[in-house]
Every structure is written in structure tokens, then in C-alpha cells.
Coordinates of C-alpha atoms (C1' of nucleotides) in Angstrom, one line a residue:
Chain A
M5 CA 0.3 -0.2 0.0
P6 CA 1.0 3.5 -0.5
R7 CA 2.1 5.1 2.8
A8 CA -0.5 6.8 4.2
N9 CA 0.8 10.2 3.8
D10 CA 1.1 11.0 0.0
T11 CA -2.0 9.9 -0.1
V12 CA -3.5 12.7 2.3
A13 CA -0.9 14.4 0.1
A14 CA -2.8 13.3 -2.9
L15 CA -6.4 15.3 -1.5
L16 CA -4.5 18.2 -0.4
E17 CA -2.8 19.3 -3.5
E18 CA -6.6 18.8 -5.3
L19 CA -7.8 21.1 -2.4
A20 CA -5.5 23.4 -3.9
D21 CA -6.0 23.0 -6.6
L22 CA -10.3 23.2 -6.5
L23 CA -9.5 26.4 -4.4
A24 CA -7.3 28.0 -7.0
V25 CA -10.0 26.9 -9.5
T26 CA -13.6 27.6 -7.4
G27 CA -11.4 31.3 -6.7
G28 CA -13.1 30.8 -3.2
A29 CA -9.5 31.9 -1.2
D30 CA -6.9 33.9 -1.2
S31 CA -3.1 33.2 -3.1
F32 CA -1.9 32.8 0.1
K33 CA -4.0 29.5 1.1
I34 CA -4.1 28.1 -1.7
R35 CA -0.6 27.8 -1.1
A36 CA -0.8 26.8 2.2
Y37 CA -2.6 23.8 1.3
D38 CA 0.8 23.1 -1.3
K39 CA 2.5 23.5 1.9
A40 CA 1.7 20.9 3.5
A41 CA 0.6 18.8 0.9
R42 CA 4.6 18.6 0.3
A43 CA 5.6 19.2 3.9
I44 CA 3.4 16.0 4.4
A45 CA 4.4 14.1 1.2
A46 CA 7.8 14.3 2.2
Y47 CA 7.3 13.8 6.4
H48 CA 9.8 10.7 7.4
E49 CA 7.7 9.0 9.7
D50 CA 4.1 7.3 8.4
I51 CA 2.0 9.7 9.0
S52 CA -0.9 6.2 10.3
T53 CA 1.5 5.8 12.9
L54 CA 1.4 9.2 15.0
D55 CA -1.7 11.0 17.0
A56 CA -3.2 14.2 16.2
A57 CA -0.5 16.2 18.2
G58 CA 2.2 14.2 16.4
I59 CA 1.2 15.7 12.9
G60 CA 0.7 19.1 14.5
Q61 CA 4.5 19.0 14.3
I62 CA 4.8 18.3 11.0
P63 CA 6.3 22.2 8.8
N64 CA 3.0 23.8 8.2
V65 CA 0.7 21.7 9.5
G66 CA -1.6 23.2 11.4
K67 CA -5.1 23.5 13.3
S68 CA -6.6 23.1 10.4
M69 CA -4.7 20.7 8.4
T70 CA -4.3 18.0 11.6
A71 CA -7.7 18.1 11.2
K72 CA -8.3 17.9 8.0
V73 CA -5.0 14.7 8.4
V74 CA -6.8 13.4 11.3
E75 CA -10.4 13.5 10.3
Y76 CA -8.3 11.2 6.5
L77 CA -7.2 8.6 8.5
D78 CA -10.3 8.2 10.8
T79 CA -12.8 7.7 8.1
G80 CA -11.4 7.6 5.2
A81 CA -12.4 10.9 3.4
I82 CA -12.3 15.2 3.6
R83 CA -15.6 16.2 3.8
T84 CA -14.5 19.5 3.1
L85 CA -13.8 18.1 -0.6
E86 CA -16.2 16.2 -1.0
E87 CA -18.0 19.2 -0.7
L88 CA -15.4 20.9 -3.7
R89 CA -15.1 18.0 -6.0
T90 CA -19.4 18.2 -6.3
R91 CA -19.3 22.3 -7.2
I92 CA -16.8 22.0 -9.3
P93 CA -17.7 21.7 -13.7
P94 CA -16.1 18.4 -14.1
G95 CA -12.8 18.2 -15.6
A96 CA -11.6 22.2 -14.9
L97 CA -9.7 19.4 -13.0
K98 CA -8.6 17.7 -16.5
L99 CA -7.9 20.1 -18.0
M100 CA -5.9 22.4 -15.6
E101 CA -3.4 18.9 -16.7
I102 CA -2.3 20.6 -19.4
P103 CA 0.6 22.5 -19.8
G104 CA -0.4 26.4 -19.9
L105 CA -3.5 26.1 -18.7
G106 CA -4.4 27.3 -15.1
P107 CA -7.4 27.6 -13.0
K108 CA -8.7 30.8 -14.5
K109 CA -8.7 29.5 -18.3
A110 CA -9.9 26.1 -17.5
V111 CA -13.2 27.0 -15.9
T112 CA -14.2 29.4 -18.4
L113 CA -13.7 26.5 -21.1
T114 CA -15.3 24.1 -19.5
K115 CA -18.6 26.5 -18.8
E116 CA -18.1 28.4 -22.3
L117 CA -17.8 25.8 -24.8
D118 CA -19.4 22.8 -22.0
V119 CA -16.0 20.3 -22.4
A120 CA -15.4 18.0 -19.5
S121 CA -12.4 16.3 -21.5
V122 CA -9.2 16.9 -23.0
D123 CA -10.4 14.9 -25.9
E124 CA -13.9 17.3 -25.7
L125 CA -11.8 20.5 -25.8
A126 CA -9.5 19.5 -28.7
A127 CA -12.1 18.7 -30.4
A128 CA -14.2 22.1 -30.1
I129 CA -10.9 24.2 -30.8
E130 CA -10.2 21.8 -33.8
A131 CA -14.3 22.8 -35.0
G132 CA -13.1 26.7 -34.6
R133 CA -15.5 27.4 -31.0
L134 CA -12.2 29.3 -29.3
D135 CA -13.1 31.9 -31.9
G136 CA -14.4 35.4 -30.3
L137 CA -14.8 33.8 -26.6
P138 CA -12.8 36.9 -25.4
G139 CA -9.4 35.9 -23.5
F140 CA -8.8 33.3 -26.1
G141 CA -7.0 34.3 -29.4
A142 CA -5.6 32.2 -31.9
K143 CA -2.5 31.7 -30.4
T144 CA -4.0 30.5 -26.9
A145 CA -5.6 28.5 -28.8
D146 CA -2.7 27.4 -30.6
N147 CA -0.4 26.4 -28.0
I148 CA -3.5 25.1 -26.2
L149 CA -3.1 22.8 -29.2
H150 CA 0.3 22.2 -28.2
G151 CA 0.3 21.7 -24.2
I152 CA -2.2 19.4 -25.1
E153 CA 0.6 17.0 -27.5
L154 CA 2.8 16.7 -24.7
L155 CA 0.1 15.2 -23.2
R156 CA -0.5 12.8 -25.3
R157 CA 2.3 12.4 -25.8
N158 CA 3.5 10.8 -22.2
E159 CA 0.0 9.5 -21.8
G160 CA -0.1 6.2 -20.0
R161 CA 2.8 6.6 -19.5
V162 CA 4.0 7.5 -15.8
L163 CA 7.5 8.5 -14.0
I164 CA 9.8 5.4 -13.2
D165 CA 9.1 5.9 -8.9
T166 CA 5.5 5.7 -9.6
A167 CA 5.5 3.0 -11.6
T168 CA 8.7 1.2 -8.7
A169 CA 5.9 1.6 -5.9
V170 CA 3.0 -0.3 -7.6
A171 CA 5.9 -3.0 -9.0
E172 CA 7.2 -3.8 -5.6
E173 CA 4.1 -3.8 -4.1
I174 CA 2.9 -6.3 -6.1
V175 CA 6.1 -8.4 -5.6
T176 CA 5.7 -7.8 -1.8
A177 CA 2.7 -8.9 -2.1
L178 CA 2.2 -11.9 -4.6
S179 CA 6.1 -13.3 -3.0
R180 CA 3.8 -14.6 -0.3
V181 CA 1.3 -16.8 -1.8
P182 CA 2.0 -20.4 -0.8
G183 CA 4.1 -21.6 -4.3
C184 CA 5.2 -18.3 -4.9
E185 CA 9.2 -20.2 -6.0
S186 CA 10.7 -17.0 -8.4
I187 CA 9.0 -13.2 -8.2
S188 CA 11.1 -10.2 -10.2
I189 CA 10.7 -6.8 -12.2
A190 CA 10.6 -6.9 -15.5
G191 CA 10.6 -5.2 -18.4
S192 CA 10.7 -1.8 -19.1
L193 CA 11.3 -1.2 -15.6
R194 CA 14.2 -3.3 -14.8
R195 CA 15.9 -1.9 -17.6
F196 CA 15.2 1.6 -15.6
R197 CA 14.7 3.5 -18.7
D198 CA 12.7 7.3 -18.0
S199 CA 9.0 7.2 -18.1
I200 CA 7.4 3.8 -17.9
G201 CA 4.2 2.4 -20.5
D202 CA 3.1 -1.0 -18.0
V203 CA 4.8 -2.4 -15.1
D204 CA 5.8 -6.6 -15.6
I205 CA 5.7 -8.6 -13.8
L206 CA 7.5 -12.2 -13.4
A207 CA 7.2 -15.3 -11.2
A208 CA 7.7 -18.3 -11.2
A209 CA 5.5 -21.7 -9.5
A210 CA 5.0 -24.9 -10.4
D211 CA 1.2 -24.3 -10.5
S212 CA 0.2 -20.8 -11.4
A213 CA -3.3 -20.5 -10.4
P214 CA -3.1 -19.1 -7.4
L215 CA -0.6 -16.6 -7.7
M216 CA -3.1 -15.4 -10.2
A217 CA -6.2 -15.0 -7.3
A218 CA -3.9 -13.6 -5.4
F219 CA -3.3 -11.1 -8.5
K220 CA -6.5 -10.8 -9.5
A221 CA -7.6 -10.0 -6.0
L222 CA -5.3 -6.4 -4.8
P223 CA -6.7 -3.5 -3.8
I224 CA -5.1 -2.1 -6.0
A225 CA -6.5 -3.7 -9.0
S226 CA -9.4 -1.3 -10.2
E227 CA -9.8 -3.2 -12.5
V228 CA -9.1 -6.8 -14.9
I229 CA -8.4 -6.3 -18.5
G230 CA -7.2 -10.1 -18.9
S231 CA -6.2 -13.1 -17.5
G232 CA -5.5 -16.6 -18.7
P233 CA -3.6 -19.3 -16.2
T234 CA 0.5 -17.9 -18.7
K235 CA -0.2 -14.0 -18.3
T236 CA -2.9 -11.6 -16.5
S237 CA -3.4 -8.0 -16.5
I238 CA -5.0 -5.6 -14.6
R239 CA -5.0 -1.6 -14.1
T240 CA -4.7 0.0 -11.6
R241 CA -7.1 3.0 -10.3
R242 CA -4.5 4.8 -11.7
G243 CA -4.7 3.1 -14.7
L244 CA -1.3 1.8 -15.0
Q245 CA -0.9 -1.4 -16.3
V246 CA 0.2 -3.7 -15.1
D247 CA 1.1 -7.8 -16.4
L248 CA 1.4 -10.2 -14.2
R249 CA 3.6 -13.2 -16.2
V250 CA 3.5 -17.7 -14.6
V251 CA 5.9 -19.5 -15.7
P252 CA 8.2 -23.4 -14.6
I253 CA 10.5 -22.2 -12.4
E254 CA 12.8 -24.8 -14.7
A255 CA 12.1 -21.1 -17.6
W256 CA 12.7 -18.9 -15.0
G257 CA 16.2 -17.3 -16.8
A258 CA 14.8 -17.8 -20.3
A259 CA 11.8 -16.4 -19.6
L260 CA 13.0 -14.1 -17.4
Q261 CA 15.8 -12.9 -19.8
Y262 CA 12.5 -12.4 -22.5
F263 CA 10.1 -10.0 -20.9
T264 CA 13.5 -7.8 -19.9
G265 CA 14.1 -7.1 -23.2
S266 CA 14.4 -4.9 -24.9
K267 CA 13.4 -5.7 -27.7
A268 CA 16.2 -4.8 -30.2
H269 CA 17.9 -6.3 -27.7
N270 CA 16.6 -9.7 -27.6
I271 CA 15.9 -9.9 -31.4
R272 CA 20.2 -9.8 -31.6
V273 CA 20.1 -12.4 -28.7
R274 CA 17.9 -14.0 -30.8
E275 CA 19.9 -13.8 -34.1
I276 CA 23.4 -15.7 -32.4
A277 CA 21.6 -18.1 -31.0
V278 CA 19.6 -18.4 -35.1
H279 CA 23.8 -18.4 -36.4
A280 CA 23.9 -21.0 -33.6
K281 CA 22.4 -23.4 -34.7
L282 CA 20.0 -22.6 -31.7
K283 CA 16.2 -21.7 -30.7
L284 CA 16.0 -19.1 -28.4
S285 CA 12.5 -18.6 -26.4
E286 CA 10.5 -17.7 -22.4
Y287 CA 10.8 -21.7 -22.6
G288 CA 14.2 -21.6 -23.1
L289 CA 17.1 -22.6 -25.6
F290 CA 17.2 -24.9 -27.7
D291 CA 18.3 -27.2 -30.6
A292 CA 17.2 -25.8 -33.3
E293 CA 16.9 -29.0 -35.4
T294 CA 16.9 -31.0 -32.3
G295 CA 14.6 -29.2 -29.8
E296 CA 16.1 -30.9 -26.6
L297 CA 16.3 -28.0 -24.1
L298 CA 19.8 -26.9 -23.4
V299 CA 19.5 -24.1 -21.0
S300 CA 16.5 -21.8 -19.0
R301 CA 17.9 -21.7 -15.4
T302 CA 18.9 -19.1 -14.5
E303 CA 20.0 -15.8 -17.8
E304 CA 23.9 -16.2 -17.0
E305 CA 23.6 -20.0 -17.9
V306 CA 21.5 -18.5 -21.7
Y307 CA 23.9 -15.6 -21.2
E308 CA 27.2 -18.2 -20.9
R309 CA 25.6 -20.7 -23.6
L310 CA 25.2 -18.1 -26.2
G311 CA 29.7 -17.4 -26.0
L312 CA 28.0 -13.7 -24.2
P313 CA 28.8 -12.9 -20.5
W314 CA 25.4 -11.8 -18.2
I315 CA 24.8 -8.8 -19.3
P316 CA 22.8 -5.6 -16.9
P317 CA 18.9 -4.8 -17.9
T318 CA 20.6 -1.3 -17.8
L319 CA 22.5 -1.8 -20.9
R320 CA 20.2 -3.9 -22.9
E321 CA 19.1 -1.7 -25.9
D322 CA 21.1 -2.5 -28.6
R323 CA 23.4 0.3 -28.4
G324 CA 27.0 -1.5 -29.1
E325 CA 25.9 -4.5 -25.8
I326 CA 26.4 -6.8 -27.8
E327 CA 29.8 -6.6 -29.3
A328 CA 30.9 -5.3 -26.4
A329 CA 29.8 -8.6 -24.7
L330 CA 31.2 -10.2 -27.0
R331 CA 34.4 -8.3 -27.0
R332 CA 34.1 -9.2 -23.1
E333 CA 34.3 -5.5 -23.1
L334 CA 31.3 -4.8 -21.1
P335 CA 31.7 -1.9 -18.8
P336 CA 31.7 -2.8 -15.0
L337 CA 28.8 -0.2 -14.0
I338 CA 28.3 2.0 -11.2
T339 CA 26.6 1.3 -8.5
E340 CA 24.6 3.0 -5.9
A341 CA 27.6 1.1 -3.0
D342 CA 29.7 2.9 -5.3
L343 CA 29.2 6.7 -4.5
R344 CA 30.5 8.8 -2.1
G345 CA 28.9 12.3 -1.7
D346 CA 26.1 13.5 -3.0
L347 CA 26.9 16.7 -4.4
H348 CA 23.0 18.8 -5.4
T349 CA 21.1 18.6 -1.7
H350 CA 18.7 21.5 -0.2
T351 CA 17.4 22.2 3.1
D352 CA 14.1 24.3 4.6
L353 CA 17.1 28.3 4.1
T354 CA 14.9 27.7 0.5
D355 CA 12.8 25.8 -1.0
G356 CA 14.1 22.0 0.8
V357 CA 11.3 20.5 3.3
S358 CA 14.1 19.0 5.9
P359 CA 16.4 20.9 8.1
L360 CA 19.8 21.2 7.9
E361 CA 20.9 18.4 10.2
K362 CA 18.0 16.3 9.2
M363 CA 19.4 16.0 5.6
V364 CA 23.2 16.3 6.6
A365 CA 21.4 12.6 9.6
A366 CA 20.1 11.3 6.0
A367 CA 23.4 11.1 4.8
I368 CA 25.0 9.9 7.3
D369 CA 22.9 7.1 6.6
R370 CA 23.2 6.3 2.8
G371 CA 26.9 5.8 3.9
L372 CA 28.4 9.0 2.6
E373 CA 32.0 10.4 2.7
Y374 CA 31.5 13.3 1.8
Y375 CA 28.0 15.9 1.4
A376 CA 27.3 19.4 -1.0
V377 CA 24.9 21.4 0.6
T378 CA 23.4 23.6 -2.3
D379 CA 21.1 25.5 -1.4
H380 CA 19.4 28.2 -4.1
A381 CA 21.7 31.4 -5.2
P382 CA 19.4 34.7 -4.7
N383 CA 18.6 35.8 -8.8
L384 CA 16.3 32.8 -8.3
V385 CA 13.9 34.9 -6.7
M386 CA 11.3 33.5 -5.2
Q387 CA 13.8 31.1 -3.0
R388 CA 14.3 34.6 -1.2
M389 CA 18.7 33.3 -0.5
T390 CA 20.8 36.5 0.3
T391 CA 24.0 37.1 0.3
E392 CA 23.8 37.7 4.2
K393 CA 21.5 34.2 4.6
M394 CA 24.3 32.5 2.7
L395 CA 27.1 33.3 4.7
A396 CA 25.0 32.2 8.5
Q397 CA 24.6 28.9 6.4
R398 CA 28.2 28.7 5.7
D399 CA 29.1 29.4 9.3
L400 CA 26.3 26.8 10.0
V401 CA 28.1 23.7 8.4
R402 CA 30.9 25.0 9.0
S403 CA 30.6 24.4 12.5
L404 CA 28.4 21.4 12.4
D405 CA 30.2 18.1 14.2
T406 CA 29.1 15.3 11.3
G407 CA 32.0 12.6 12.1
S408 CA 33.9 10.7 9.4
L409 CA 31.3 13.5 6.9
T410 CA 32.5 15.9 5.2
L411 CA 29.8 18.9 4.5
L412 CA 30.6 20.3 1.8
H413 CA 29.2 24.3 1.4
G414 CA 27.8 25.0 -1.8
T415 CA 24.8 26.7 -4.1
E416 CA 22.8 26.4 -7.1
L417 CA 23.3 29.1 -9.0
N418 CA 20.7 30.4 -11.4
I419 CA 22.5 30.0 -15.5
D420 CA 20.6 33.6 -16.8
P421 CA 20.0 34.4 -20.8
I422 CA 23.7 34.8 -21.1
G423 CA 25.4 32.7 -19.4
Q424 CA 25.5 34.5 -16.2
V425 CA 25.5 33.5 -12.8
D426 CA 24.3 35.5 -9.4
W427 CA 27.5 36.3 -7.9
D428 CA 31.0 37.1 -9.3
G429 CA 34.6 35.1 -9.0
D430 CA 35.1 36.7 -4.6
F431 CA 32.3 35.5 -4.1
L432 CA 32.6 31.8 -5.6
A433 CA 35.0 31.3 -4.8
G434 CA 34.1 31.2 -1.9
F435 CA 31.5 27.7 -1.5
D436 CA 33.5 24.4 -1.8
I437 CA 31.3 23.2 -5.0
T438 CA 28.7 25.4 -7.1
V439 CA 25.9 24.1 -9.5
A440 CA 24.8 25.8 -12.0
S441 CA 21.4 24.9 -13.3
V442 CA 18.4 26.7 -16.0
H443 CA 15.4 27.9 -14.1
S444 CA 13.8 30.1 -16.5
H445 CA 14.5 31.0 -20.2
F446 CA 13.3 28.0 -21.6
T447 CA 12.3 28.5 -25.1
L448 CA 15.7 30.4 -26.2
P449 CA 16.5 30.1 -29.2
S450 CA 19.4 26.0 -29.4
Q451 CA 22.3 28.9 -30.9
E452 CA 21.6 31.4 -27.2
Q453 CA 21.1 28.6 -25.3
T454 CA 23.6 26.3 -26.4
Q455 CA 26.1 30.4 -25.7
R456 CA 24.7 30.2 -22.8
L457 CA 25.7 26.4 -20.6
I458 CA 29.5 27.7 -22.3
R459 CA 29.2 31.1 -20.8
A460 CA 28.8 28.7 -18.4
C461 CA 31.4 25.8 -18.4
E462 CA 33.1 28.4 -19.2
N463 CA 33.4 30.1 -15.7
A464 CA 35.5 29.1 -13.2
Y465 CA 33.8 28.4 -10.7
V466 CA 31.0 26.2 -12.0
N467 CA 31.5 22.9 -11.5
I468 CA 28.4 20.8 -13.1
I469 CA 25.7 22.3 -14.3
G470 CA 22.8 20.6 -13.3
H471 CA 20.2 19.6 -14.8
P472 CA 20.9 20.8 -17.9
R473 CA 18.9 19.9 -19.8
A474 CA 15.8 21.5 -18.2
R475 CA 13.6 19.4 -18.7
M476 CA 9.8 18.2 -16.6
I477 CA 8.8 14.5 -17.7
G478 CA 5.5 14.9 -19.1
R479 CA 5.2 18.7 -18.7
R480 CA 8.0 20.3 -20.0
P481 CA 9.6 19.9 -23.5
P482 CA 14.4 19.9 -23.3
I483 CA 15.6 22.9 -23.9
D484 CA 16.9 23.7 -27.6
A485 CA 20.9 23.0 -27.8
D486 CA 23.9 22.0 -29.7
W487 CA 24.5 18.9 -26.8
D488 CA 27.2 18.1 -28.5
A489 CA 29.1 21.3 -28.0
V490 CA 27.8 22.2 -24.6
F491 CA 29.6 19.0 -24.5
E492 CA 33.0 19.9 -25.5
A493 CA 32.9 22.9 -23.5
A494 CA 32.4 20.7 -20.3
A495 CA 34.7 18.6 -20.5
A496 CA 37.4 20.8 -22.4
T497 CA 36.6 23.2 -19.2
G498 CA 36.7 20.7 -16.2
T499 CA 32.9 21.0 -15.6
A500 CA 30.7 18.1 -15.2
L501 CA 27.2 17.3 -15.6
E502 CA 24.6 15.9 -13.3
V503 CA 22.9 12.7 -13.5
N504 CA 19.6 15.1 -11.7
S505 CA 18.3 11.7 -10.1
F506 CA 14.6 13.3 -9.8
P507 CA 12.3 11.3 -10.6
D508 CA 10.5 14.3 -12.9
R509 CA 13.9 15.3 -14.6
M510 CA 15.6 11.6 -15.0
D511 CA 18.2 14.6 -16.4
L512 CA 20.6 14.3 -18.3
S513 CA 19.2 11.5 -20.4
D514 CA 20.6 7.9 -21.5
D515 CA 20.5 9.1 -24.7
L516 CA 23.0 12.0 -24.4
I517 CA 25.3 10.8 -21.7
L518 CA 26.7 9.0 -24.0
R519 CA 27.0 11.5 -26.5
A520 CA 28.8 13.2 -23.0
K521 CA 30.9 10.7 -22.2
R522 CA 32.9 10.0 -25.2
R523 CA 33.5 13.0 -25.8
G524 CA 35.6 13.4 -21.9
V525 CA 32.7 14.4 -19.7
K526 CA 33.0 13.7 -16.0
F527 CA 29.4 14.1 -14.6
A528 CA 27.7 13.5 -11.0
I529 CA 25.0 11.6 -10.2
D530 CA 22.8 13.7 -7.8
T531 CA 19.5 13.6 -5.6
D532 CA 18.4 17.7 -6.4
A533 CA 16.7 16.1 -2.6
H534 CA 14.5 18.3 -1.2
S535 CA 13.9 16.2 2.1
T536 CA 15.7 13.3 3.8
R537 CA 12.4 11.4 1.7
H538 CA 14.3 12.2 -1.9
M539 CA 17.3 10.6 -0.7
R540 CA 16.3 7.4 -2.1
N541 CA 15.8 8.7 -5.7
I542 CA 19.5 8.0 -6.3
R543 CA 19.0 4.4 -7.5
F544 CA 16.9 6.2 -9.8
G545 CA 19.9 8.6 -11.1
I546 CA 22.4 5.1 -11.2
G547 CA 20.1 3.8 -12.9
T548 CA 20.0 6.7 -15.8
A549 CA 24.0 6.5 -15.7
Q550 CA 24.2 2.7 -16.1
R551 CA 22.3 3.7 -19.5
G552 CA 24.4 5.6 -20.3
W553 CA 27.7 3.3 -19.7
L554 CA 28.6 5.0 -16.2
T555 CA 31.0 4.1 -14.8
V556 CA 33.1 4.8 -11.4
D557 CA 36.6 7.3 -13.2
D558 CA 33.4 8.8 -15.0
V559 CA 31.1 9.9 -11.7
I560 CA 33.3 12.8 -9.9
N561 CA 31.5 12.0 -6.5
A562 CA 32.4 8.5 -7.3
W563 CA 35.4 10.3 -7.0
P564 CA 37.9 10.1 -3.0
L565 CA 37.1 13.2 -1.6
A566 CA 40.7 14.3 -2.4
R567 CA 39.8 13.6 -6.3
L568 CA 37.1 15.9 -6.3
R569 CA 39.5 18.6 -4.8
A570 CA 41.8 18.3 -7.9
F571 CA 38.9 18.6 -9.9
V572 CA 37.3 21.9 -8.9
G573 CA 40.5 23.2 -7.8
A574 CA 41.6 22.5 -11.3
K575 CA 39.5 25.2 -12.6
R576 CA 40.0 27.7 -10.3
P577 CA 42.6 30.6 -11.5
Chain B
dG9 C1' -3.9 28.6 6.7
dG10 C1' 0.5 28.5 9.0
dG11 C1' 4.0 31.4 11.5
dT12 C1' 5.7 35.1 14.0
dT13 C1' 5.8 38.3 17.1
dG14 C1' 3.9 39.4 21.1
dG15 C1' -0.8 38.9 22.9
dT16 C1' -3.4 40.4 18.0
dA17 C1' -1.6 42.2 14.0
dC18 C1' 1.2 40.9 9.8
dC19 C1' 3.5 37.7 6.5
dC20 C1' 3.4 35.0 3.4
dT21 C1' 8.3 33.7 -4.2
dG22 C1' 8.1 37.9 -7.2
dA23 C1' 9.0 38.8 -11.5
dA24 C1' 9.0 37.7 -16.3
dA25 C1' 6.8 36.5 -20.0
dC26 C1' 3.0 35.3 -22.9
dG27 C1' -1.0 37.1 -25.8
dA28 C1' -4.5 40.3 -25.8
dA29 C1' -5.8 44.1 -26.3
dC30 C1' -4.0 48.1 -24.8
dG31 C1' -3.6 48.5 -19.6
dC32 C1' -4.1 43.4 -18.2
dG33 C1' -4.9 39.1 -16.7
dT34 C1' -2.7 34.5 -16.5
dT35 C1' 0.7 31.4 -16.4
dT36 C1' 5.1 30.1 -15.2
dC37 C1' 9.9 29.6 -12.4

DNA sequence: GGGTTGGTACCCTGAAACGAACGCGTTTC
């Protein structure tokens, strides 16, 4: 089951959205709901284990919020929310999911055009029904259609953390079913793709019936799409399809290999089998002539019989891994255990929700050797950072006794449209390390975007370019730039590029990591954590880095601190 | 609505980009 924290946070967010739509609340009240939702989602304790006093301890959760949380825990619903839902035009919230469409326009559209879904709105615009509607010109119509296209491109796909949570819940539940001999996540989720269309789960049992029955009876299953002895598909309440396949344990390896994919990788592996007069299927590796089963028990056996070492799932995309495997030159991929530090994190001094001490304690729990605090710099005005606050934080960072963990004081700078950052060199020299990121001007022409990133790389005090593509999966496309030119500048100047682990960023993406690595770029795999809860996201960054073939030598925060300091020092005058 | 400060009053991202409309509302970071 999802944590009650996540459920309640979603309800409070919905409340905030509904308040925005009705216009029945001032902006501060709306923001109060948003802030409370974020704080509850990020809170380290499970709220269902807390009493009212405990819930009231959560930052930004006061009397009114506590009452609503308690009401939900007691009754499973929040009356205020239920009432609001009945007063809002149906579909208005759905329309707000379109990037570029806020509460005001969404309400106007539902009322004036009588549309209740994204599809109906698209049809209405195509039919010219927007013409003459005050506040909606030709350009707005275009923008809405473009937003709808963005939304549809990601339709049916979910972020990797959502898919992971669903998959792990199901694996845990089914592994307890009597007769379940083995169970694993397969498919694109096992390969750590950055968005997931459906979840594939493979189990082994002599009799599949109990597993299939348990799967269909899961609380998370809102619809059974199809069901048979080898495969059952369900849909979750949120519309995510989950497929369960059950095979005999003897076929486990062949089946896991087959259902992990990718399709392109499997085609290449099968070609190798055919050339060797073998036949590979989800049931095993067979002699093509006699039909005799050769191996099928483990993935390692299957690959080995084909003359290949076991290939990590994150590499299985037919991007050269077969050739590398044949040459026995698969890269020693970086793992979470290799990371010695995190170089991009926030605290509640800016938009984080956990205080410095809590973040540091969580870093120690992760077993890190060093940890950079990189709160936002002043030019991102909404964060209300000042030079004085930054210096005060530095004093605090320097004064904390953290045992074996070395704290680094850093900042996340803002790259302005021409590539400048918040402070001059004299002040920047006081930081141990800096990240610089694009937070605005996402639609500049490619040439300007390229120049701005190159200029940021050329800054002697910029060590890491944070989330370089600045995309938000499903909400904002990546910025347009000549990436090869950026990679050359990063490599030449000794500037690392970030692999941001946040599930909606996953930035750089695997394809660009591969390209950048070929040009000699170094990387930093960071959480960008705004809460202690976000530390776990590092696994998604690691998965992405593996998909980009990264090894310890490529990743500056997998290096000993002395080597990292030398990397920073080499760039400075 | 939450939080701080002072004991009830006050503050809380602010600004840029964009487009529709010509001074302004909406959306986004």
C-alpha cells in the first residue's frame, strides 16, 4: 500500500487546485494547502502511526490541516474536499493538467464550451469553437493544442518512481502466496527507462492459479483486462497496466531474459542463437534441429551458452552492448555503493522541507563520505536567498560535527539568458563546490541556449551543470541546444554534467550521457533532494547513469574527496 | 491557512513572459 502520507498529500493538493478553480480563497490559503501537502509527503514518519499532536509537529501543518489529516485517517475522506468536488465543473481539473492552462482559463473553457475532457476540448478547438471567446486568441488556441500534444505524448506513461512503488507493492504481496518460487520486476522498469508504459512482473510457480487469483484480488487492481493460466493483466486505479506472467521455475532464466527486453536487444540475442543453430524463446534455449532443451534456469546460463557474459538489464537496448559483450569489454557499471557523496541537495533555507541537521543525518545513514549543501542562489527570486543568509548557513555548515562525513558548502546558481550566474568570482571562491542550472528562459533559440550553457561551463567557479536539459517529464520539453558543442565545452573546461535523480527530471538522459561520455565529459549523480525522503531517488539516477554506460571513473562523486577537490581546484585561477 | 510575534496583527516567492488588447490578466519558475 502507498504510505498514508502520499494519499493525504494528493488529497490536499487536490483541495488546493479546487480552491484555485473556485476562486473562493486568497492565494496564500491555496499555497498553505500546497505547502502542507509537500511537507506531509516528505515527512519521514508515516502519519498513520501518529496522533494529532504528532501530526501537528510537521512543518506547515497547523490546527486546520491537522484536523483534516485526522479526519482522513479516521473516516477515509475529507468532507471539505468532497463538498468542493461537487461544486466544480466536471473536467476543469483535467484541463488544468494541460501545460500552459491554469485554473482561470480551465474554468472559462468548461463553462463557455461545455467541455469536460481533454479530448472534448481538442475537438472544440479544431472545430473553431474558441473563435470570439474573450481572452482566447489564435495564439492561445495554438498553445493549448500544443499542450494537449505534450500531454498525449506521455499519455498512459508514468514516472519511474510511481511504477516502482506499484511494482514493489505487488512483488511483496505476491511473494507471500504459497507456491511462489521466485518473483521479479521485468520489462522497461527493470531496465530503468525514464518513463514507464506498463509494469511487467514475472513469477515462477508449478501451479499459476493461486498467483493469478491473488493478483486479481489485489486492492490496487481496479480492472482485470484479461486473465489466463500464463498471463494476467490488470489496470490500477490510476490507469497503469500491470502484467503478471507465471512460468515454471525451470524456465525462469529464459523467461526473465525474454520479458526484460528490450525488443531490439532480444532480436540481436536471437540472431546469435540462430547463427549457432539454436532457438531462443521465453521457454528456454533449444537445439534448433533436435528441439532439445539446453538451458533455461538462469539468465547467466542462457547468455553463457550463447557465448556472452551476463549483460546488465540497464544496457539491454542494442546500443553496442552485444558487441562489447562479445569482445568481453562490458563496462564495470557504477552502482549505488560506489557513490561517496551527493553534490546537489537543498534544505528548508530555500525550497527544501527538511532542515540542514536532518538532511545531514540522512546523508550519514546513506553511508556517504562527503555531502554538499547547495541551496538556491538569490537570482531565483522566489527562494528569497540573500548573501547574508548564505554566509550564515556557511558558518552553520562549518560548525556541525558530523563525524566521518565531510560537509561541503555549495550553492545552486542560476544560469541567466547569457550564461552569467548570481555572484562574482570573489564571492564564488568561498564555496567548496557549485552547481549551476537553467531555471528560466526555456524557449530561447538553440544557438543562444548553447552559448549560455557554454559560457556557464567557462566560469571558473561553476563545477557542475545541474539538470542540463531542464525538462520536466510530461510537463515541459527539454531546452533546445547543440549538445555536442556543450559537451565539448564541459570536457574542455573540467565542468561535470549532472545526472539528476529526480523522477520527473532524469536529466541528463541516457542517450545524451552516452554522447557526452564519448567526448570525455565527467558526471555527478545527484539526488537534488529537497527532503530526507528524496535520498532514495538516487537509485533512479544510478539506473540512468548505467543506461549511459557510466563507470566509477566517469563520476566525480564516486571519487575520493581528495580527487574531487583536485577536480574543483584545477578549474580555479 | 500557518507561523511569528507579542498578546492581535501581520507577513507570506516576486517577476518575467506571454498574449490579448491597448493597460491588463494568466501562467510559470
